[in-house]
XYZ file of C-alpha atoms in Angstrom:
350
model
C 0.000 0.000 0.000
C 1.461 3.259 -1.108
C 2.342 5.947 1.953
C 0.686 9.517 1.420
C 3.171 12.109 0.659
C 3.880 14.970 3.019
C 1.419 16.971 0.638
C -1.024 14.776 0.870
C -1.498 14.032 3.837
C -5.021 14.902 5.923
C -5.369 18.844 7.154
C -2.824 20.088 4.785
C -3.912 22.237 2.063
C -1.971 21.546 -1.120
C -0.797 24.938 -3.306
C -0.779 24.972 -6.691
C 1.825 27.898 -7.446
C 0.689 29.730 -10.896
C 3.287 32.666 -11.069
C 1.990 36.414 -12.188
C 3.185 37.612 -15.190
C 2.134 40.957 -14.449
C 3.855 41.647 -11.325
C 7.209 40.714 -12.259
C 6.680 42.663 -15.192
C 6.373 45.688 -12.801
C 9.049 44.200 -11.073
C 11.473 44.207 -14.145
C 10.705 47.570 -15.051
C 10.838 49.311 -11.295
C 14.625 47.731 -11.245
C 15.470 48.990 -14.717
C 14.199 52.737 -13.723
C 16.054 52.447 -10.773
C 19.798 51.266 -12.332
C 18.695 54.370 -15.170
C 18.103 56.870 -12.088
C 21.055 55.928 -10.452
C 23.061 56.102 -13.240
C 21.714 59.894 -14.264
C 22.649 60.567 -10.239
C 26.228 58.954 -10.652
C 27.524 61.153 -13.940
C 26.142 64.080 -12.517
C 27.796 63.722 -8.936
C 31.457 64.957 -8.390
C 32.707 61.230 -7.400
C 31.487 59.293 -10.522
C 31.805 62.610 -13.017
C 33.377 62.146 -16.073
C 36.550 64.560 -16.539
C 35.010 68.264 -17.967
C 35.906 69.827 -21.453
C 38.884 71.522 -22.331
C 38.691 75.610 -21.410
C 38.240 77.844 -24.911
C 41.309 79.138 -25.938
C 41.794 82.883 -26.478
C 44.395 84.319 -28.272
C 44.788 88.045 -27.176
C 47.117 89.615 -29.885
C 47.706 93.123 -28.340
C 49.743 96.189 -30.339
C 50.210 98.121 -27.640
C 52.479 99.387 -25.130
C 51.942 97.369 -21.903
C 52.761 99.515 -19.997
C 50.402 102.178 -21.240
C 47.340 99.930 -22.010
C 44.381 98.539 -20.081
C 43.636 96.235 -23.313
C 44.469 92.738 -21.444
C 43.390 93.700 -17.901
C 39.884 95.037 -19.378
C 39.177 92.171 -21.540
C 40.333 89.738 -18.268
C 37.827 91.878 -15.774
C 35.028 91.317 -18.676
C 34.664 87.919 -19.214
C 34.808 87.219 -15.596
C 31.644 89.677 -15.698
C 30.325 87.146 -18.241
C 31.305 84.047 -16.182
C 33.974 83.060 -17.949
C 36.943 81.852 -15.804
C 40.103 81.134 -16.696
C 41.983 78.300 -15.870
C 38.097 76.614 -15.577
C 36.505 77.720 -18.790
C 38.957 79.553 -20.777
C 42.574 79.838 -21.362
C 44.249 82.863 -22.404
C 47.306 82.987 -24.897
C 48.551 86.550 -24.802
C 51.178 88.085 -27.160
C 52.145 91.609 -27.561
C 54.350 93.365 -29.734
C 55.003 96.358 -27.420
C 54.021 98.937 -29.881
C 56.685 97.029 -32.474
C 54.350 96.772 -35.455
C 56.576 94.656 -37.147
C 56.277 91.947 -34.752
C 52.571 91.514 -35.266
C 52.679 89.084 -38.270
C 54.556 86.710 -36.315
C 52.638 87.318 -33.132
C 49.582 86.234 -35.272
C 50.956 83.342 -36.707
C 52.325 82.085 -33.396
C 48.442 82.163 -32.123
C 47.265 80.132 -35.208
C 49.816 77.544 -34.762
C 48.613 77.373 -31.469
C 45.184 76.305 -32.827
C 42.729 79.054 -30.655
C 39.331 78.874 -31.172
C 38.806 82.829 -31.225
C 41.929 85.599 -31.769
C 41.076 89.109 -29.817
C 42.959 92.221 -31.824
C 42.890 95.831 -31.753
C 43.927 98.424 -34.419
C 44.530 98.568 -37.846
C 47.844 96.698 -38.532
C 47.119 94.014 -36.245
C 43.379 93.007 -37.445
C 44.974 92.825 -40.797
C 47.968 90.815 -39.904
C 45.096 88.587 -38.325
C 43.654 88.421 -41.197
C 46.502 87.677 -43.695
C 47.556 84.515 -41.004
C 43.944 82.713 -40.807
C 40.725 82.884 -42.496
C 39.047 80.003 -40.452
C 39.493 81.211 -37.109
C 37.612 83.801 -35.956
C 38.899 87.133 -35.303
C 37.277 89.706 -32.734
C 37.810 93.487 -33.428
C 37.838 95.056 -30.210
C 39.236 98.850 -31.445
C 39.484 99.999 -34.980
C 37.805 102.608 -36.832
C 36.509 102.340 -40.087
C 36.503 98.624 -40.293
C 34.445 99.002 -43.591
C 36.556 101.517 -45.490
C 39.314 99.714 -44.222
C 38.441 96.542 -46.260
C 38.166 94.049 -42.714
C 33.915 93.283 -43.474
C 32.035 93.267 -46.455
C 29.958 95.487 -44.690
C 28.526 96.160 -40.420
C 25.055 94.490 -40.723
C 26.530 91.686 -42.843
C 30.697 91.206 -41.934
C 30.673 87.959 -43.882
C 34.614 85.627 -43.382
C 35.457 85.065 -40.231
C 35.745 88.655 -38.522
C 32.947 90.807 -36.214
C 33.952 92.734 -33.594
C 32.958 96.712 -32.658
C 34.008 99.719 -34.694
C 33.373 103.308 -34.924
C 33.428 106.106 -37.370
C 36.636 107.989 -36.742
C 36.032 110.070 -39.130
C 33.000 111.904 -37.403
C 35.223 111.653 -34.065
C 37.811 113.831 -35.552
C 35.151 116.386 -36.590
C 33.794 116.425 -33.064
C 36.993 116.919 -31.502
C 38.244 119.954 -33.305
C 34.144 121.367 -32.717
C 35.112 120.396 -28.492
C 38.166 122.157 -29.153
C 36.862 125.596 -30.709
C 34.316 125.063 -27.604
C 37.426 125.345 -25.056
C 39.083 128.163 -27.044
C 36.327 130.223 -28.616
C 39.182 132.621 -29.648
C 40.831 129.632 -31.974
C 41.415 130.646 -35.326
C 44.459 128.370 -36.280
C 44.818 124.621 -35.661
C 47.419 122.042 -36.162
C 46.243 117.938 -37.455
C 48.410 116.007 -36.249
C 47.599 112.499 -38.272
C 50.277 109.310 -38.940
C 51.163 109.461 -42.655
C 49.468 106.023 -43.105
C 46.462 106.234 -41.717
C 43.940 108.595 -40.810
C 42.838 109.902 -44.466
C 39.155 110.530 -44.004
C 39.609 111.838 -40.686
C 41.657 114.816 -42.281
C 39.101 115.403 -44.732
C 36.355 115.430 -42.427
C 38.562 117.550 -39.825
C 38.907 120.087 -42.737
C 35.321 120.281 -44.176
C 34.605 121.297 -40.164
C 37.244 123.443 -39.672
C 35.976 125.423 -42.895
C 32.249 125.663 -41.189
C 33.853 126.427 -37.651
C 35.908 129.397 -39.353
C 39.623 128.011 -38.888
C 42.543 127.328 -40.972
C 43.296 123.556 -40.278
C 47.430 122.526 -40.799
C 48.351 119.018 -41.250
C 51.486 117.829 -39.807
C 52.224 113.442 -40.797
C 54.631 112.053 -38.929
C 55.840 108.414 -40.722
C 58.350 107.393 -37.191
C 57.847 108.197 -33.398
C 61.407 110.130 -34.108
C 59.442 112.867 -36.201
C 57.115 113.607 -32.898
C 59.311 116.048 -31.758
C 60.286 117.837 -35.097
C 56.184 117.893 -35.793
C 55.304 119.594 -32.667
C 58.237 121.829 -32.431
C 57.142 122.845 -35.776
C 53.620 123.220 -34.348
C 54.890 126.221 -32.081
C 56.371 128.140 -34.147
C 54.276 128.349 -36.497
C 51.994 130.243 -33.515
C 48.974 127.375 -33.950
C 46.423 127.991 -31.041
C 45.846 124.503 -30.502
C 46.568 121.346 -31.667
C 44.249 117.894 -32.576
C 46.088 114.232 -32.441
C 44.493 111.856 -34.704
C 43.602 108.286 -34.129
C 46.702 105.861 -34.979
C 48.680 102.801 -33.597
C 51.576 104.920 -33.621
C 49.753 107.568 -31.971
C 48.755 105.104 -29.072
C 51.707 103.886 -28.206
C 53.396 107.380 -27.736
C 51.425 108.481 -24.331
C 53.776 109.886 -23.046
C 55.814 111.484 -25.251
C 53.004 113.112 -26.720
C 51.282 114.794 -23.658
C 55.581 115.924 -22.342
C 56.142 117.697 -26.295
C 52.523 119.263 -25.923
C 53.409 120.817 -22.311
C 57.170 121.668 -23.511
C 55.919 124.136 -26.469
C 52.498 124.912 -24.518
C 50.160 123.540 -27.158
C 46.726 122.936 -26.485
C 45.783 119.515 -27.528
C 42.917 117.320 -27.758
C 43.562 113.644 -28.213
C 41.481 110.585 -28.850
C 41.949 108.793 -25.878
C 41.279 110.083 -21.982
C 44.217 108.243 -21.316
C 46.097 110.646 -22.506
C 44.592 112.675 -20.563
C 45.471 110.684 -17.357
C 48.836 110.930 -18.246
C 48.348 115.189 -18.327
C 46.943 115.960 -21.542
C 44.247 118.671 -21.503
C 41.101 117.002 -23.604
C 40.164 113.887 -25.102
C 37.224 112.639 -26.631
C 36.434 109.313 -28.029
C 34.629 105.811 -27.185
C 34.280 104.598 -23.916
C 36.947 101.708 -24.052
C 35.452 100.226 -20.675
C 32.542 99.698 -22.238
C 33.911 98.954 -25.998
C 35.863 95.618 -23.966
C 32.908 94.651 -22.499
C 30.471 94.363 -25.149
C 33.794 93.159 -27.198
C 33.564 90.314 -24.172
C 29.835 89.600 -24.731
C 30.962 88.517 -29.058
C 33.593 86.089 -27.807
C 31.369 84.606 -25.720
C 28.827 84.215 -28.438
C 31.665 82.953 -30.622
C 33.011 80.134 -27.936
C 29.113 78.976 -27.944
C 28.837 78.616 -31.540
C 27.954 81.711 -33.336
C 29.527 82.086 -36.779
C 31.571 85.740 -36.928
C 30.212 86.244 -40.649
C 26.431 85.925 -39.357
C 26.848 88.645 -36.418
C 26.535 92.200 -36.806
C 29.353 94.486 -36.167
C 28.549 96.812 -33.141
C 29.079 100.594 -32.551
C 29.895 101.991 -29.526
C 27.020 103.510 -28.193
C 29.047 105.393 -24.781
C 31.652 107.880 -25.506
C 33.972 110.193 -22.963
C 34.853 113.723 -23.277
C 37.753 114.309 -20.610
C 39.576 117.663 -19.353
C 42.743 117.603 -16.848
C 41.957 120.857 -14.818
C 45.595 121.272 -13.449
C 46.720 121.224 -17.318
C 44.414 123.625 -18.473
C 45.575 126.107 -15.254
C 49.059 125.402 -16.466
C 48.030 127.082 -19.988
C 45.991 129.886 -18.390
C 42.805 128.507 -19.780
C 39.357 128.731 -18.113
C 37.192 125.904 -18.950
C 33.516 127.262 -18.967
C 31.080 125.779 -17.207
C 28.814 124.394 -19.964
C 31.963 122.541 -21.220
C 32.700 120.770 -17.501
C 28.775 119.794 -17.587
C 29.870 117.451 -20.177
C 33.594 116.458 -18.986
C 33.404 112.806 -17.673
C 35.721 112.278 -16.352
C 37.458 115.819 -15.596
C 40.620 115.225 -13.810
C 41.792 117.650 -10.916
């Protein structure tokens, strides 16, 4: 006789085990959202993070005197303003030629070898060195005048190649100066021009067209070399000028100051196109606000480094500009500066 298994046996209920589908589909699926969410939580968390991308790399290709520009230090202080830190997001690769113009074409060349993603510039010369060593990488103009007429864009709404930046009409600048000028010395009847032989062509002829309307006999002096500076200005006082204008130029820029010493030596009243000058004792300057100029000029690289193409973006104007006086120079030359002309002094300089 056959012995009742243990299932079998009386009072013990016998299961019949039918698994469900359903629930360890839910199962399934709550694990593999949970492995997914943990995963998301790992790459995101500082322990299991994958290593970051490599900071953009500026090149800053600077034609300036160091020691008398704020070009670097500006550009530094405005794309921390944008968030943009170096050593975490971007690298800078500066090069200057300390005023030597000849050394920008290999300056420029150096930064393309280096393989930047955007190259910074200011002036003339170097945006067109720039130009001449890459046409792929893109190329911010942070000062020039004229960048039309000068042949750098095809034109400001539409710059086409690789190159945007911010540029102004020096031309109009020039003709404001000499008007801020005859404003200071009402009395003004002859005025020197001092321009670089090289650049600075419509700026005469606009400077001349005003000084026709304003009723004064407009001399141009070109200088070619920083040696001539002396010979021009010397020449400047004796022939009796009652004050002076400096043109916009490289050149010009990198000759602080010399400049503003020759223009106290023979007493000339001058009005330059930088308040820098003026800092450094010059009596008046008028021109963009460079402050502001670097930091808008900060706001395009950053629009470059996230993928906008130079050719596509606009090329800006300054909208800001600074008339200056130095008060102590103007004492020196026995001028009174009238009251409607310190309303708009910013800054005036005791």
């Amino acid at each position: 006789m056959r012995r009742p298994l243990e299932d079998e046996r009386p009072g013990r209920a016998v299961h019949n085990f039918q698994p469900n589908l359903r629930s360890l589909n839910l199962t399934c699926s709550l694990v593999v959202a949970t492995v997914v969410f943990l995963s998301v939580i790992g790459a995101s968390s500082p322990m299991m993070a994958q290593p970051s991308t490599k900071p953009s790399v500026i090149g800053v290709l600077s034609p300036f005197m160091d020691a008398d520009s704020t070009f670097l230090r500006d550009l530094r202080e405005r794309l921390a303003d944008r968030g943009l830190r170096e050593g975490r997001d971007i690298r800078i690769e500066y090069r200057s030629a300390e005023g030597r113009i000849d050394r920008l074409p290999a300056l420029a060349d150096e930064l393309v070898r280096l393989k930047v993603d955007v190259i910074v510039t200011a002036s003339a010369p170097a945006i067109r060195f720039a130009q001449r060593a890459t046409q792929t990488i893109p190329i911010v103009m942070a000062q020039v005048g004229d960048a039309v007429d000068q042949g750098f864009v095809a034109s400001l709404s539409h710059p086409s190649g690789n190159v945007t930046g911010i540029s102004w009409f020096e031309p109009e600048l020039s003709a404001k100066r000499l008007e801020l000028l005859k404003d200071a010395l009402p009395a003004t009847a002859r005025v020197a021009i001092l321009r670089e032989a090289s650049a600075g062509a419509a700026s005469v002829t606009a400077v001349q067209v005003a000084a026709t309307r304003l009723g004064i006999v407009a001399s141009i002096f070109e200088v070619r070399d920083p040696d001539e500076f002396p010979t021009a200005l010397s020449a400047m006082a004796d022939a009796r000028v009652q004050g002076v204008e400096i043109l916009e130029g490289l050149m010009i820029s990198n000759s602080v100051r010399p400049l503003v010493a020759l223009a106290e030596k023979h007493h000339l009243a001058a009005i330059f196109p930088d308040s820098i000058f003026v800092e450094a004792g010059g009596l008046m300057s008028y021109g963009p606000s460079l402050p502001e100029v670097h930091r808008r000029t900060a706001e395009i690289i950053e629009k470059i480094l996230k993928g906008a193409r130079p050719g596509d973006m606009p090329v800006e104007q300054p909208t800001k500009f600074a008339f200056a006086i130095n008060l102590k120079t103007a004492k020196t030359l026995g001028l009174t500066v009238s009251p409607a002309l310190m309303l708009l002094a910013d800054p005036v300089i005791e």
